[in-house]
Short mmCIF file of C-alpha atoms and ligand atoms in Angstrom, two decimals:
data_model
loop_
_atom_site.label_atom_id
_atom_site.label_comp_id
_atom_site.label_asym_id
_atom_site.label_seq_id
_atom_site.Cartn_x
_atom_site.Cartn_y
_atom_site.Cartn_z
CA MET A 1 224.31 43.31 183.76
CA SER A 2 226.52 41.21 186.07
CA ALA A 3 229.85 42.63 187.31
CA PRO A 4 233.15 41.35 185.89
CA PRO A 5 234.46 38.64 188.27
CA ASN A 6 237.49 40.72 189.41
CA ASP A 7 235.13 43.45 190.66
CA ILE A 8 233.60 40.99 193.14
CA LEU A 9 235.50 41.36 196.40
CA LEU A 10 233.47 39.01 198.59
CA GLN A 11 231.34 36.20 197.27
CA PHE A 12 229.01 33.83 199.06
CA ASP A 13 228.20 30.87 196.87
CA ARG A 14 225.31 28.78 198.27
CA VAL A 15 226.78 28.95 201.76
CA ALA A 16 225.12 26.78 204.40
CA TYR A 17 225.84 26.71 208.11
CA ARG A 18 224.31 24.83 211.01
CA TYR A 19 225.07 25.79 214.59
CA PRO A 20 226.14 22.91 216.85
CA ASP A 21 222.59 22.71 218.29
CA GLY A 22 221.26 22.02 214.77
CA ASN A 23 219.86 25.52 214.14
CA ALA A 24 220.28 26.67 210.53
CA GLY A 25 222.24 29.94 210.50
CA LEU A 26 222.62 30.10 206.72
CA ASP A 27 220.74 28.00 204.21
CA GLY A 28 222.20 28.24 200.70
CA CYS A 29 223.11 31.93 200.88
CA SER A 30 224.56 33.55 197.71
CA LEU A 31 225.63 37.17 197.54
CA ASP A 32 228.30 39.33 195.85
CA ILE A 33 229.93 42.42 197.32
CA LEU A 34 231.60 44.59 194.70
CA ARG A 35 234.96 46.23 195.28
CA GLY A 36 234.66 49.83 196.45
CA SER A 37 230.88 49.66 197.04
CA ARG A 38 228.62 50.69 199.93
CA ASN A 39 226.25 47.89 200.91
CA ALA A 40 223.39 47.56 203.36
CA LEU A 41 222.23 44.15 204.58
CA LEU A 42 218.59 44.22 205.66
CA GLY A 43 216.66 41.45 207.35
CA ALA A 44 214.45 40.65 210.31
CA ASN A 45 215.80 39.28 213.60
CA GLY A 46 217.19 35.79 213.09
CA SER A 47 217.42 36.09 209.27
CA GLY A 48 221.16 35.28 209.28
CA LYS A 49 222.96 38.67 209.09
CA THR A 50 225.36 38.06 211.99
CA THR A 51 226.02 34.51 210.84
CA LEU A 52 226.86 35.86 207.38
CA PHE A 53 229.32 38.41 208.84
CA GLN A 54 231.01 35.72 210.88
CA HIS A 55 231.58 33.73 207.69
CA ALA A 56 232.87 36.79 205.84
CA ASN A 57 235.96 37.04 208.04
CA GLY A 58 236.38 33.34 208.69
CA LEU A 59 235.11 33.17 212.30
CA LEU A 60 232.71 30.48 211.13
CA ARG A 61 233.38 27.89 208.45
CA PRO A 62 230.53 26.87 206.12
CA SER A 63 229.13 23.38 206.32
CA GLY A 64 228.26 23.69 202.63
CA GLY A 65 229.02 26.05 199.73
CA THR A 66 231.98 28.43 199.38
CA VAL A 67 233.03 31.85 200.62
CA ARG A 68 235.47 33.58 198.23
CA TYR A 69 237.50 36.69 198.86
CA ALA A 70 239.12 38.50 195.91
CA GLY A 71 238.35 35.49 193.71
CA GLN A 72 239.95 32.88 196.02
CA ALA A 73 238.09 30.38 198.18
CA VAL A 74 238.84 31.19 201.82
CA ASP A 75 241.76 29.17 203.17
CA TYR A 76 240.85 28.10 206.71
CA GLY A 77 244.46 27.33 207.70
CA ARG A 78 246.00 29.70 210.26
CA PRO A 79 248.00 31.85 207.73
CA GLY A 80 244.99 32.03 205.39
CA LEU A 81 242.69 33.25 208.15
CA ARG A 82 245.27 35.75 209.37
CA GLU A 83 245.54 37.16 205.84
CA LEU A 84 241.75 37.26 205.45
CA ARG A 85 241.27 39.06 208.79
CA SER A 86 243.90 41.65 207.90
CA ARG A 87 241.81 42.51 204.81
CA VAL A 88 238.31 42.07 206.21
CA GLY A 89 237.55 43.91 209.46
CA LEU A 90 234.43 43.03 211.45
CA VAL A 91 232.75 45.30 214.01
CA PHE A 92 230.59 42.98 216.12
CA GLN A 93 226.94 43.60 216.88
CA ASN A 94 227.64 43.18 220.60
CA PRO A 95 230.77 45.07 221.76
CA ASP A 96 231.14 42.85 224.81
CA ARG A 97 231.92 39.96 222.46
CA GLN A 98 234.66 41.93 220.72
CA LEU A 99 236.52 43.70 223.53
CA PHE A 100 238.80 41.71 225.78
CA SER A 101 241.78 43.89 226.80
CA ALA A 102 242.04 45.82 230.04
CA SER A 103 242.46 49.32 228.57
CA VAL A 104 241.00 51.01 225.51
CA ALA A 105 244.39 51.67 223.89
CA GLU A 106 245.47 48.04 224.45
CA ASP A 107 242.33 46.80 222.79
CA VAL A 108 242.67 49.06 219.75
CA SER A 109 246.38 48.10 219.45
CA PHE A 110 245.69 44.38 219.43
CA GLY A 111 244.87 44.05 215.70
CA PRO A 112 247.72 46.22 214.35
CA LEU A 113 250.24 44.53 216.71
CA ASN A 114 249.06 41.17 215.39
CA LEU A 115 249.74 42.38 211.86
CA GLY A 116 253.41 42.66 212.92
CA LEU A 117 253.56 46.46 212.55
CA ASP A 118 256.28 48.37 214.44
CA ASP A 119 255.43 50.16 217.70
CA ASP A 120 255.50 53.66 216.19
CA THR A 121 253.10 52.75 213.39
CA VAL A 122 250.81 51.01 215.89
CA ARG A 123 250.81 54.08 218.17
CA ARG A 124 249.98 56.38 215.24
CA ARG A 125 247.21 54.12 213.96
CA VAL A 126 245.69 53.74 217.43
CA ALA A 127 245.73 57.50 218.05
CA ALA A 128 244.19 58.21 214.63
CA ALA A 129 241.51 55.52 215.07
CA LEU A 130 240.53 56.73 218.56
CA ALA A 131 240.40 60.33 217.32
CA ALA A 132 238.20 59.26 214.39
CA VAL A 133 235.57 57.89 216.79
CA GLY A 134 235.80 60.85 219.18
CA LEU A 135 237.62 58.94 221.95
CA ALA A 136 241.05 60.57 221.75
CA ASP A 137 241.16 61.20 225.51
CA ILE A 138 240.14 57.84 226.91
CA GLY A 139 242.95 55.54 225.75
CA GLU A 140 243.96 54.67 229.31
CA ARG A 141 240.47 53.92 230.62
CA ALA A 142 239.35 50.44 231.56
CA VAL A 143 237.17 48.94 228.85
CA HIS A 144 234.71 47.43 231.33
CA HIS A 145 233.96 50.88 232.80
CA LEU A 146 232.75 52.32 229.48
CA SER A 147 229.14 52.84 228.45
CA PHE A 148 227.64 50.65 225.68
CA GLY A 149 228.00 53.39 223.05
CA GLN A 150 231.61 54.09 224.08
CA LYS A 151 232.41 50.37 223.84
CA LYS A 152 230.90 50.30 220.38
CA ARG A 153 233.12 53.20 219.35
CA VAL A 154 236.18 51.37 220.71
CA CYS A 155 235.24 48.35 218.56
CA ILE A 156 234.98 50.57 215.49
CA ALA A 157 238.37 52.15 216.34
CA GLY A 158 239.92 48.68 216.72
CA VAL A 159 238.85 47.73 213.22
CA LEU A 160 239.78 51.10 211.69
CA ALA A 161 243.29 50.72 213.11
CA MET A 162 243.66 47.58 210.97
CA GLN A 163 242.93 49.61 207.80
CA PRO A 164 241.00 46.76 206.16
CA GLU A 165 239.92 46.66 202.48
CA LEU A 166 236.44 45.52 203.41
CA LEU A 167 234.76 46.89 206.51
CA LEU A 168 231.89 44.84 207.96
CA LEU A 169 229.71 46.50 210.58
CA ASP A 170 226.97 44.50 212.26
CA GLU A 171 224.29 47.03 213.27
CA PRO A 172 226.76 49.84 213.87
CA LYS A 173 224.12 52.49 214.62
CA ALA A 174 222.37 50.53 217.36
CA GLY A 175 223.15 52.05 220.75
CA LEU A 176 224.89 55.16 219.41
CA ASP A 177 223.51 58.61 220.23
CA PRO A 178 222.39 60.82 217.29
CA ALA A 179 225.62 62.85 217.32
CA MET A 180 227.75 59.71 217.19
CA GLN A 181 225.51 58.21 214.48
CA ALA A 182 226.18 61.32 212.40
CA ASP A 183 229.92 61.09 213.17
CA LEU A 184 229.88 57.43 212.19
CA LEU A 185 228.33 58.29 208.82
CA ALA A 186 230.99 60.92 208.23
CA ILE A 187 233.68 58.33 209.08
CA LEU A 188 232.10 55.80 206.68
CA ASP A 189 231.85 58.39 203.89
CA ASP A 190 235.49 59.29 204.42
CA LEU A 191 236.60 55.63 204.35
CA HIS A 192 234.50 54.93 201.28
CA GLY A 193 236.04 58.02 199.64
CA GLN A 194 239.45 56.43 200.26
CA GLY A 195 238.31 53.32 198.36
CA MET A 196 237.19 51.08 201.25
CA SER A 197 234.35 48.65 200.54
CA ILE A 198 231.68 48.62 203.25
CA LEU A 199 228.95 46.15 204.19
CA LEU A 200 226.76 46.99 207.16
CA SER A 201 223.62 45.47 208.59
CA THR A 202 220.84 47.67 209.83
CA HIS A 203 217.15 47.60 210.72
CA ASP A 204 216.88 51.24 209.63
CA VAL A 205 215.48 51.09 206.08
CA ASP A 206 215.42 54.90 205.77
CA PHE A 207 219.14 55.02 206.44
CA ALA A 208 219.87 52.07 204.12
CA TYR A 209 217.99 53.75 201.25
CA ARG A 210 219.77 57.06 201.79
CA TRP A 211 223.26 55.68 202.28
CA ALA A 212 223.76 52.44 200.35
CA GLU A 213 224.57 51.84 196.70
CA HIS A 214 223.47 48.19 196.94
CA ILE A 215 220.86 46.59 199.14
CA HIS A 216 220.77 42.92 200.08
CA ILE A 217 217.76 41.39 201.80
CA MET A 218 218.16 38.39 204.10
CA ALA A 219 215.35 36.02 205.07
CA ALA A 220 215.57 32.56 206.65
CA GLY A 221 219.32 32.23 206.12
CA ARG A 222 219.36 33.32 202.48
CA CYS A 223 219.95 36.48 200.55
CA VAL A 224 216.56 36.68 198.82
CA ALA A 225 217.25 39.87 196.82
CA SER A 226 220.26 42.04 195.88
CA PHE A 227 219.76 45.19 193.86
CA PRO A 228 220.93 48.79 193.39
CA ALA A 229 219.39 50.92 196.16
CA GLY A 230 217.65 53.11 193.56
CA GLU A 231 215.38 50.13 192.75
CA LEU A 232 213.95 50.01 196.27
CA PRO A 233 210.64 51.74 195.36
CA HIS A 234 209.91 48.73 193.08
CA ARG A 235 210.85 46.15 195.73
CA ALA A 236 208.07 46.73 198.26
CA ALA A 237 206.84 43.12 198.00
CA GLU A 238 210.31 41.66 198.69
CA LEU A 239 210.79 44.02 201.64
CA ALA A 240 207.36 43.13 203.05
CA ALA A 241 208.04 39.40 202.63
CA ALA A 242 211.20 39.86 204.71
CA GLY A 243 209.18 41.71 207.38
CA LEU A 244 210.57 45.15 206.52
CA PRO A 245 208.72 48.41 205.86
CA LEU A 246 209.37 50.73 202.93
CA PRO A 247 211.48 53.80 203.72
CA ALA A 248 209.08 56.59 204.76
CA VAL A 249 210.15 58.86 201.90
CA ILE A 250 208.81 56.43 199.27
CA PRO A 251 205.04 56.58 200.13
CA LEU A 252 205.38 60.27 201.01
CA HIS A 253 206.86 61.03 197.60
CA ALA A 254 204.20 58.86 195.88
CA ARG A 255 201.38 60.87 197.55
CA LEU A 256 202.88 64.24 196.72
CA ALA A 257 203.55 63.10 193.14
CA ALA A 258 199.92 61.84 192.80
CA GLN A 259 198.73 65.33 193.76
CA GLY A 260 201.04 66.87 191.16
CA LEU A 261 203.05 68.67 193.86
CA VAL A 262 206.39 67.10 192.90
CA PRO A 263 207.60 65.23 189.79
CA ALA A 264 207.03 61.44 189.81
CA THR A 265 210.74 60.91 188.98
CA PRO A 266 213.49 60.89 190.02
CA PHE A 267 212.78 59.03 193.26
CA PRO A 268 214.18 61.04 196.20
CA ARG A 269 216.25 58.89 198.61
CA SER A 270 215.73 61.11 201.67
CA THR A 271 213.21 63.60 203.04
CA ASP A 272 215.74 66.38 202.36
CA ALA A 273 215.89 65.33 198.70
CA LEU A 274 212.06 65.24 198.62
CA LEU A 275 211.78 68.72 200.15
CA ALA A 276 214.20 70.02 197.53
CA MET A 277 211.75 68.82 194.82
CA LEU A 278 208.89 70.97 196.14
CA PRO A 279 208.32 74.17 194.18
CA LYS A 280 209.57 77.26 195.91
CA ALA A 281 206.72 79.17 197.58
CA PRO A 282 206.06 82.44 195.69
CA GLN A 283 207.68 85.37 197.47
CA PRO A 284 205.14 87.99 198.68
CA LYS A 285 205.19 91.01 196.38
CA GLU A 286 206.77 94.01 197.98
CA THR A 287 204.17 96.75 198.24
CA PRO A 288 205.52 100.26 198.42
CA CYS A 289 204.92 101.72 201.80
CA THR A 290 203.01 104.95 201.42
CA ILE A 291 202.58 107.37 204.22
CA ALA A 292 199.40 109.34 204.04
N1 ATP B 1 225.14 30.62 218.74
C1 ATP B 1 224.04 30.16 218.15
N2 ATP B 1 223.60 28.91 218.39
C2 ATP B 1 222.49 28.42 217.81
N3 ATP B 1 221.75 29.10 216.92
C3 ATP B 1 222.13 30.35 216.64
C4 ATP B 1 223.29 30.95 217.25
N4 ATP B 1 223.42 32.22 216.78
C5 ATP B 1 222.40 32.40 215.92
N5 ATP B 1 221.63 31.29 215.83
C6 ATP B 1 220.44 31.10 214.98
O1 ATP B 1 220.81 31.32 213.63
C7 ATP B 1 219.81 32.06 212.93
C8 ATP B 1 220.41 33.35 212.37
O2 ATP B 1 220.81 34.15 213.48
P1 ATP B 1 221.62 35.51 213.29
O3 ATP B 1 222.13 35.89 214.64
O4 ATP B 1 222.60 35.34 212.20
O5 ATP B 1 220.45 36.50 212.81
P2 ATP B 1 220.47 38.09 212.61
O6 ATP B 1 219.89 38.36 211.26
O7 ATP B 1 221.83 38.60 212.88
O8 ATP B 1 219.44 38.58 213.72
P3 ATP B 1 219.39 39.97 214.58
O9 ATP B 1 218.73 41.00 213.68
O10 ATP B 1 218.53 39.59 215.74
O11 ATP B 1 220.78 40.34 214.98
C9 ATP B 1 218.67 32.28 213.95
O12 ATP B 1 217.73 31.28 213.77
C10 ATP B 1 219.37 32.12 215.29
O13 ATP B 1 218.49 31.64 216.28
MG1 MG B 2 222.59 39.94 214.26
#
């Protein structure tokens, strides 16, 4: 069943884009992002994920087709783009392309100041955003002295401080340590709980299956499949065609189910969920201890 049109927050309608050197970035790409949903964009290197993100907040303008936000075709005039970017926040794949201020706090303040917010509100938003990414103490540090993972966190803070409706994250987990990846997931869950719509790209199919409500597969500049994440076990061929493996839990569950060790349905979306399906091992009977 297709969603009612007002539930579609972001819509790509046969969007095409050629880079100045003639390379096709997008080639008739259509895709809908529903309001309030969690979305994972999967696709091999060069399939068009970053190009798609750059269209979603108006950094690139299509050479064909239409990008719509909240039912309206994007207005590429200065006020239209300003409005779009206040509602759609993009965390870049490469933090060095996103950060340009001298200090961390300056960089995170840039977006909210541009929205015309007063100094007090900006200060509060910046402090809250830096705390959310675990960088409360480094506001005064020089951006160019930070590690890659710290820069990535600053980028995430900069977008959080804008409080967008739609959060776009281009490979947010890449370069983060496991603790920060877990923190990032907690932040995303929290934001989604507050009603934010999220679209992130990732090469981690296990994570996408566990986390997303909707999965979109990119190949050669097009979205070749969009479906509820629960359908992934039936989409092996589409994943393979896009050069992606199945999440590890899917074949593992299939083998255990074939041996009758776990039920064939429902499909577990994580190894934890699979382990929870295994029957409990019988407890050893307590034998009374007798002393001769
Ligand atoms: N600045 C550019 N100039 C010319 N071609 C580009 C440019 N950026 C990307 N492309 C081309 O556009 C296509 C899509 O690239 P894009 O960066 O969107 O892919 P991606 O899915 O984000 O890949 P990755 O997983 O490596 O980040 C590729 O063929 C790429 O070579
Ligand atoms: Mg990319």
